[in-house]
Short mmCIF file of C-alpha atoms and ligand atoms in Angstrom, two decimals:
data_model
loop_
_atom_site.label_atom_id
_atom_site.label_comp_id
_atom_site.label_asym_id
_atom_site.label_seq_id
_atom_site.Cartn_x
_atom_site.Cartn_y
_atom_site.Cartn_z
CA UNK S 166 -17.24 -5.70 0.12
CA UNK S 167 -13.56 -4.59 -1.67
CA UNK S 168 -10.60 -3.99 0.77
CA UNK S 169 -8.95 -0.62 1.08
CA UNK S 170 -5.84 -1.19 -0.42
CA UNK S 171 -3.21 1.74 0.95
CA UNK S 172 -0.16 1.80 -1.55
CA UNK S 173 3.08 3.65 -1.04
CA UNK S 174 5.54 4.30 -4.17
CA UNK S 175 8.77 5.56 -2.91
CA UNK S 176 9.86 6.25 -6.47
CA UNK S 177 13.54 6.59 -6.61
CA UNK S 178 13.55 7.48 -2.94
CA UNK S 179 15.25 5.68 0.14
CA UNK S 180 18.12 3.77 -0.05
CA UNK S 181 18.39 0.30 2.05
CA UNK S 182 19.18 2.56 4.97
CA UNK S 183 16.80 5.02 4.66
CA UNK S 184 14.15 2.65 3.13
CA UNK S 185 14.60 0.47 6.48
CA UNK S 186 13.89 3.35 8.94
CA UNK S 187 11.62 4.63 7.17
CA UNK S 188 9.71 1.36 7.22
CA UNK S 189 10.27 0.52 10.82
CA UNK S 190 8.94 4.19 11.85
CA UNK S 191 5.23 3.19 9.41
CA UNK S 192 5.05 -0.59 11.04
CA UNK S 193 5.76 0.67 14.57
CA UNK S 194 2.30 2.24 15.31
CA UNK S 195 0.59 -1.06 13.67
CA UNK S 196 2.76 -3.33 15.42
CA UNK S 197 0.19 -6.36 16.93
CA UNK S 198 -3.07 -4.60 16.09
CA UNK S 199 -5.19 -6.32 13.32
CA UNK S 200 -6.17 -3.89 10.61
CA UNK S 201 -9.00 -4.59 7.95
CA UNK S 202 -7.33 -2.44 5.23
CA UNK S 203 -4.20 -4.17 3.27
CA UNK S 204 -0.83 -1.58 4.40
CA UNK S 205 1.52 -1.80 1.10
CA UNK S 206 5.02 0.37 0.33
CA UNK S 207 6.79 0.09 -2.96
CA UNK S 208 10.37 1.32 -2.43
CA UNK S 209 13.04 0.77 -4.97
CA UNK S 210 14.34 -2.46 -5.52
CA UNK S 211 17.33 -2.30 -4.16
CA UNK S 212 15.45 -1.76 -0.79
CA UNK S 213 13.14 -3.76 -0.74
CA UNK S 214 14.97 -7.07 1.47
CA UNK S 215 15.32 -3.76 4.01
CA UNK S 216 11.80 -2.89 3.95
CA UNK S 217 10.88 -6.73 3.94
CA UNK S 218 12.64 -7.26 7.13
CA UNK S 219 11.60 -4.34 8.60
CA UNK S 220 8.28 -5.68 8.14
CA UNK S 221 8.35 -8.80 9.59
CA UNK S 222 5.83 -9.56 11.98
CA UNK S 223 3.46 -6.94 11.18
CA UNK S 224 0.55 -6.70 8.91
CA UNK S 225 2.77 -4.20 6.07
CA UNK S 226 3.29 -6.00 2.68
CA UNK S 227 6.28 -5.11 0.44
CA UNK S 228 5.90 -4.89 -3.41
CA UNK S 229 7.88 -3.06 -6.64
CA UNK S 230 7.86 -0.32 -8.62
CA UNK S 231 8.57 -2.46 -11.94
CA UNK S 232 8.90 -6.25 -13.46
CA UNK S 233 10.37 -7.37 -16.38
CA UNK S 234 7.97 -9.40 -19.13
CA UNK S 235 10.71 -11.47 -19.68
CA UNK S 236 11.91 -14.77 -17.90
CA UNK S 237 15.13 -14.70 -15.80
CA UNK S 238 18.09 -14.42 -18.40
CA UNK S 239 20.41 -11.99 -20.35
CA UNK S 240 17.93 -8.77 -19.82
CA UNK S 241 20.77 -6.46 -18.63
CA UNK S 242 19.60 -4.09 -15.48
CA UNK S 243 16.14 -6.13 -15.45
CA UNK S 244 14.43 -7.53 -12.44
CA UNK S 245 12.12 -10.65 -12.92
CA UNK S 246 9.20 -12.08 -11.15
CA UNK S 247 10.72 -14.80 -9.74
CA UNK S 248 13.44 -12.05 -8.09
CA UNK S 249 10.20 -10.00 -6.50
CA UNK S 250 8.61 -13.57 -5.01
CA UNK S 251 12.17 -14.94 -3.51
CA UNK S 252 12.29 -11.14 -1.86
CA UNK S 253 8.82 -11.34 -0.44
CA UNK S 254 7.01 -8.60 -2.58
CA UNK S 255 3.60 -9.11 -3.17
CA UNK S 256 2.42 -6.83 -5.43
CA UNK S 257 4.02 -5.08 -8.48
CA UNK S 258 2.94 -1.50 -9.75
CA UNK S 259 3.06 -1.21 -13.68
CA UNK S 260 2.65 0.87 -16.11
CA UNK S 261 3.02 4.46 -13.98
CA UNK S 262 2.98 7.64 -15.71
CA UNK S 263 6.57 8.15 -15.24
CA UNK S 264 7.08 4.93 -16.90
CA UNK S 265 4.69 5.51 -19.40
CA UNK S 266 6.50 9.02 -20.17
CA UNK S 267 9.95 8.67 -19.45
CA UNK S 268 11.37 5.21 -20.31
CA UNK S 269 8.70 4.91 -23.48
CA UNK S 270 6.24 1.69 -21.63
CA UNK S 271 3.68 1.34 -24.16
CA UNK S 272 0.10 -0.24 -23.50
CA UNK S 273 1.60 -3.61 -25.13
CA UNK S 274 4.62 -4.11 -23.27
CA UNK S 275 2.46 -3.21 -20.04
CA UNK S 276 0.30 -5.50 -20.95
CA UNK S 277 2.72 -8.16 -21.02
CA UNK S 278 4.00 -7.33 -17.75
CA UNK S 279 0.97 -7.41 -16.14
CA UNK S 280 0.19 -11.34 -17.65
CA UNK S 281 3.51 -12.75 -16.62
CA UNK S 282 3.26 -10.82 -13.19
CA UNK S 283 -0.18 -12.45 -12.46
CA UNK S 284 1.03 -15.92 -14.17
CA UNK S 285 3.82 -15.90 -11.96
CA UNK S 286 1.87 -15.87 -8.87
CA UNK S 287 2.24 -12.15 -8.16
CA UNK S 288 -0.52 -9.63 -8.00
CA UNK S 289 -0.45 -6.14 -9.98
CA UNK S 290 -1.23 -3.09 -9.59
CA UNK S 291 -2.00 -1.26 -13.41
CA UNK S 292 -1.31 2.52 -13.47
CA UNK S 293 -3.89 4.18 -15.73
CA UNK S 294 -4.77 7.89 -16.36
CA UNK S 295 -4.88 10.90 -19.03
CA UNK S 296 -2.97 14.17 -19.38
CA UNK S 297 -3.78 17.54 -18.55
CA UNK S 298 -5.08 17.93 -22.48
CA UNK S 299 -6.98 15.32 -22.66
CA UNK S 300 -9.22 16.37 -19.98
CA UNK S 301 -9.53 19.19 -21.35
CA UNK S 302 -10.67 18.12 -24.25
CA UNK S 303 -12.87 16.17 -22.74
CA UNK S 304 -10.90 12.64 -23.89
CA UNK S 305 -10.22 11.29 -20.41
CA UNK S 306 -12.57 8.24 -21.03
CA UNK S 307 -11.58 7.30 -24.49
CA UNK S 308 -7.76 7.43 -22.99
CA UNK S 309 -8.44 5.16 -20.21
CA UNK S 310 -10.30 2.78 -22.12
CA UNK S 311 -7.68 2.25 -24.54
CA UNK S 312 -5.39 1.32 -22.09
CA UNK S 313 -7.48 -0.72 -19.56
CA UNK S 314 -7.95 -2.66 -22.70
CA UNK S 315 -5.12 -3.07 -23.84
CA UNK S 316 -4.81 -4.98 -20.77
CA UNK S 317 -7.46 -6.95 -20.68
CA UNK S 318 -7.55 -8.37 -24.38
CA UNK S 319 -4.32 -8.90 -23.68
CA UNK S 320 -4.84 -10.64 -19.90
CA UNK S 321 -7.80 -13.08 -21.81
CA UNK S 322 -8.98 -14.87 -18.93
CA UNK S 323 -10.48 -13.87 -16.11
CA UNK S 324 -8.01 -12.65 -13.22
CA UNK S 325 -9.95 -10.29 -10.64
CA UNK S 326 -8.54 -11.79 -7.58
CA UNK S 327 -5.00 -10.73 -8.42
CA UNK S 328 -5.80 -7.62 -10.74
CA UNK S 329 -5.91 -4.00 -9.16
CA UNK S 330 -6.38 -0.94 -11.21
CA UNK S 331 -5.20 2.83 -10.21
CA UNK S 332 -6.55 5.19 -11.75
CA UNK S 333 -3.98 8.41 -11.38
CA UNK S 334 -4.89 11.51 -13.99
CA UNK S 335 -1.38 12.63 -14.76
CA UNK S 336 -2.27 16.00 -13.96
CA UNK S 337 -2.34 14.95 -10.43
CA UNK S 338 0.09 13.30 -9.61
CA UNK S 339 2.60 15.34 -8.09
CA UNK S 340 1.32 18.27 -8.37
CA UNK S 341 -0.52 18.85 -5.59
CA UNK S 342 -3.93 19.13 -7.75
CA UNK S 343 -6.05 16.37 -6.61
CA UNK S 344 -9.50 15.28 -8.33
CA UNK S 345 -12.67 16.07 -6.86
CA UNK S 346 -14.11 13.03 -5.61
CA UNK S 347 -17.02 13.22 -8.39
CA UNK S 348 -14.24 13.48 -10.93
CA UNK S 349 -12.20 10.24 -9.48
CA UNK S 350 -15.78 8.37 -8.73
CA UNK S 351 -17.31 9.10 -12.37
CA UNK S 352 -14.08 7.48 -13.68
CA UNK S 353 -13.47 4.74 -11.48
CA UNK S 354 -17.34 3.61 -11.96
CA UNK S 355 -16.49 3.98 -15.95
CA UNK S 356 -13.63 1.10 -15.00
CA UNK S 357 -15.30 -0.94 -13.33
CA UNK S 358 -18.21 -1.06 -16.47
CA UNK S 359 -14.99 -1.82 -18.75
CA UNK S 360 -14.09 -4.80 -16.23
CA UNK S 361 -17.54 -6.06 -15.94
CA UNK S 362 -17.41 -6.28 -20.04
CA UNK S 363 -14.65 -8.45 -20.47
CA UNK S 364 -15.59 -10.40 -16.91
CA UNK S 365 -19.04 -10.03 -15.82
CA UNK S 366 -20.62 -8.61 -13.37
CA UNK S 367 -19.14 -10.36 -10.26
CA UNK S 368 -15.49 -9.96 -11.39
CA UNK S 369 -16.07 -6.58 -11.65
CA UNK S 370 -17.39 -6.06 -8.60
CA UNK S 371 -14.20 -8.03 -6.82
CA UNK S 372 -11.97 -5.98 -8.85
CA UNK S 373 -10.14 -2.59 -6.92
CA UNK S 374 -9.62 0.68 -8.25
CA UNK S 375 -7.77 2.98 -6.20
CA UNK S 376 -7.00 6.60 -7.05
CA UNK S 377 -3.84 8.36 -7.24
CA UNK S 378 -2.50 11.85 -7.52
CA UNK S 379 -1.93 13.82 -4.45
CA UNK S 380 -3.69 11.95 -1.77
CA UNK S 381 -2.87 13.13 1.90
CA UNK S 382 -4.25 12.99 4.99
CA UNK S 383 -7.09 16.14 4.61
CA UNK S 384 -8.31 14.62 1.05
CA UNK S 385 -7.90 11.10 1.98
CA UNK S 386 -11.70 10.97 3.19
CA UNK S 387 -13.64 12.17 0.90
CA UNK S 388 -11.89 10.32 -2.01
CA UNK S 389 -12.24 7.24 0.17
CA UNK S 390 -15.56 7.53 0.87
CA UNK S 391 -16.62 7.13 -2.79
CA UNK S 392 -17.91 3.75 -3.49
CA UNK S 393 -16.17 3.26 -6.48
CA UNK S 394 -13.01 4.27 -4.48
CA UNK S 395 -11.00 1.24 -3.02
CA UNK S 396 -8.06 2.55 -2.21
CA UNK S 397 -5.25 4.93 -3.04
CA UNK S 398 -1.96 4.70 -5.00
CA UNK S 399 0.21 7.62 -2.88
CA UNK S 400 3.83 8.64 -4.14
CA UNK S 401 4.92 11.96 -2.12
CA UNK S 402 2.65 11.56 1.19
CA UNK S 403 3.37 7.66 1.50
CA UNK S 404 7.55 8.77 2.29
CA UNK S 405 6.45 10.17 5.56
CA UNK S 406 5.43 7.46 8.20
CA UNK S 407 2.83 9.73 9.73
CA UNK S 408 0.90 10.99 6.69
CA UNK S 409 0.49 7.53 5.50
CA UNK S 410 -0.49 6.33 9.02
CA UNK S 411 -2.77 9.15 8.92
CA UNK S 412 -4.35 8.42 5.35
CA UNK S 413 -4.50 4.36 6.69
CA UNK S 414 -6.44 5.12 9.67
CA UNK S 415 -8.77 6.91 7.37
CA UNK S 416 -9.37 4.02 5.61
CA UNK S 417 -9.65 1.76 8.70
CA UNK S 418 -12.34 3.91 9.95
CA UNK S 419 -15.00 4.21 6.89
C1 PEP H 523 2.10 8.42 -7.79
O1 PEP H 523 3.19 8.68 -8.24
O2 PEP H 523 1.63 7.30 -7.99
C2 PEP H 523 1.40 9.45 -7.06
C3 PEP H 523 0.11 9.35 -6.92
O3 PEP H 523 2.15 10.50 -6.57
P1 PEP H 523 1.63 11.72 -5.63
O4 PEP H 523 0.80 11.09 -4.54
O5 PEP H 523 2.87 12.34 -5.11
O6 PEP H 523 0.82 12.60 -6.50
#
């Protein structure tokens, strides 16, 4: 049996003080209850000792956005590993669209950020998912598989415990368009037989996928309720503390 796992990515949203309310207002509702799902919230770096502390004492778990592949050293405007641990995060996202599209990430250096995240004791999160186009041309598979692998080859041994996959379909994410739960089930089941190649059966099986691209509260069920489904990855519905209350409680009760 996987565990939901109910990420937030706050993008380049919420300062420190905004991040902190923000956080306190999510936590408050879940304050001493003991919830079977894992609560997470990405916000930017520079908020994240504000979310941490806002944290404290509850079950909510803090990660990133971003890591550099590279040791602590002269990478100007980089954060490292070692930065995320000594700030509490426990989880890094990598490789999102927007990264993918806008700052140039390619499936190598993602690959390498995902290896030195794990090595360092961290676990990650890989973002994975086509365009608009290549769904329509019917390419969404042979997309996804070139990047899960890249990943993988790339990752060698066997990680599961600390490896999470989302799988968002660019043309969801932000956009309101959401896909059907067949759609996110048939690909999440096609990742998991990609994991199971490289690791075997059990592996794959430990392994979560969660989907991303326009989850909210009213969809949040049925694309939870897919068996392939562990989770979700949530940008615009996880910056309002009752939407992703609402789309955690639908996860704590399926
Ligand atoms: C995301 O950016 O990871 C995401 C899924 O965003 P949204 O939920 O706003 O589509």
């Amino acid at each position: 049996m996987r565990t939901f796992l109910i990420a937030g990515n706050w993008k380049m949203n919420a300062g420190p003080t905004e991040a902190a309310k923000l956080a306190k207002e999510m936590a408050a509702g879940w304050k001493g209850k003991t919830f079977k799902s894992e609560a997470l919230l990405c916000p930017p770096f520079i908020s994240i000792p504000a979310v941490q502390s806002a944290f404290e004492g509850t079950g909510f778990q803090t990660g990133a956005q971003n890591v550099s592949n590279q040791d602590n050293g002269a990478y100007t405007g980089e954060i490292s590993t070692s930065m995320l641990k000594d700030a509490g995060c426990s989880y890094v996202i990598i490789g999102h669209s927007e990264r993918r599209e806008y700052y140039g990430e390619t499936d190598k250096l993602i690959a390498e950020k995902t290896k030195k995240t794990i090595d360092d004791g961290l676990k990650a999160i890989l973002c994975v998912g086509e365009l608009l186009e290549e769904r329509k041309s019917g390419k969404q598979e042979e997309v996804v598989e070139k990047q899960v692998n890249a990943v993988l080859n790339h990752l060698g041994e066997d990680v599961s415990d600390n490896f999470v996959i989302a799988y968002e379909p660019v043309w969801a994410i932000g956009t309101g368009e959401t896909a059907t739960p067949e759609q996110a089930q048939e690909m999440h089941k096609f990742i998991r037989s990609l994991v199971e190649k490289s690791w075997g059966k059990s592996s794959a099986d430990k392994v979560r996928i969660l989907y991303g691209g326009s989850m909210k509260p009213d969809n949040a069920h049925e694309l939870l309720s897919m068996p392939d489904v562990d989770g979700g990855l949530i940008g615009g519905a996880s910056l309002k503390a009752d939407s992703y209350g609402q789309i955690l409680e639908t996860a704590e009760s399926i």
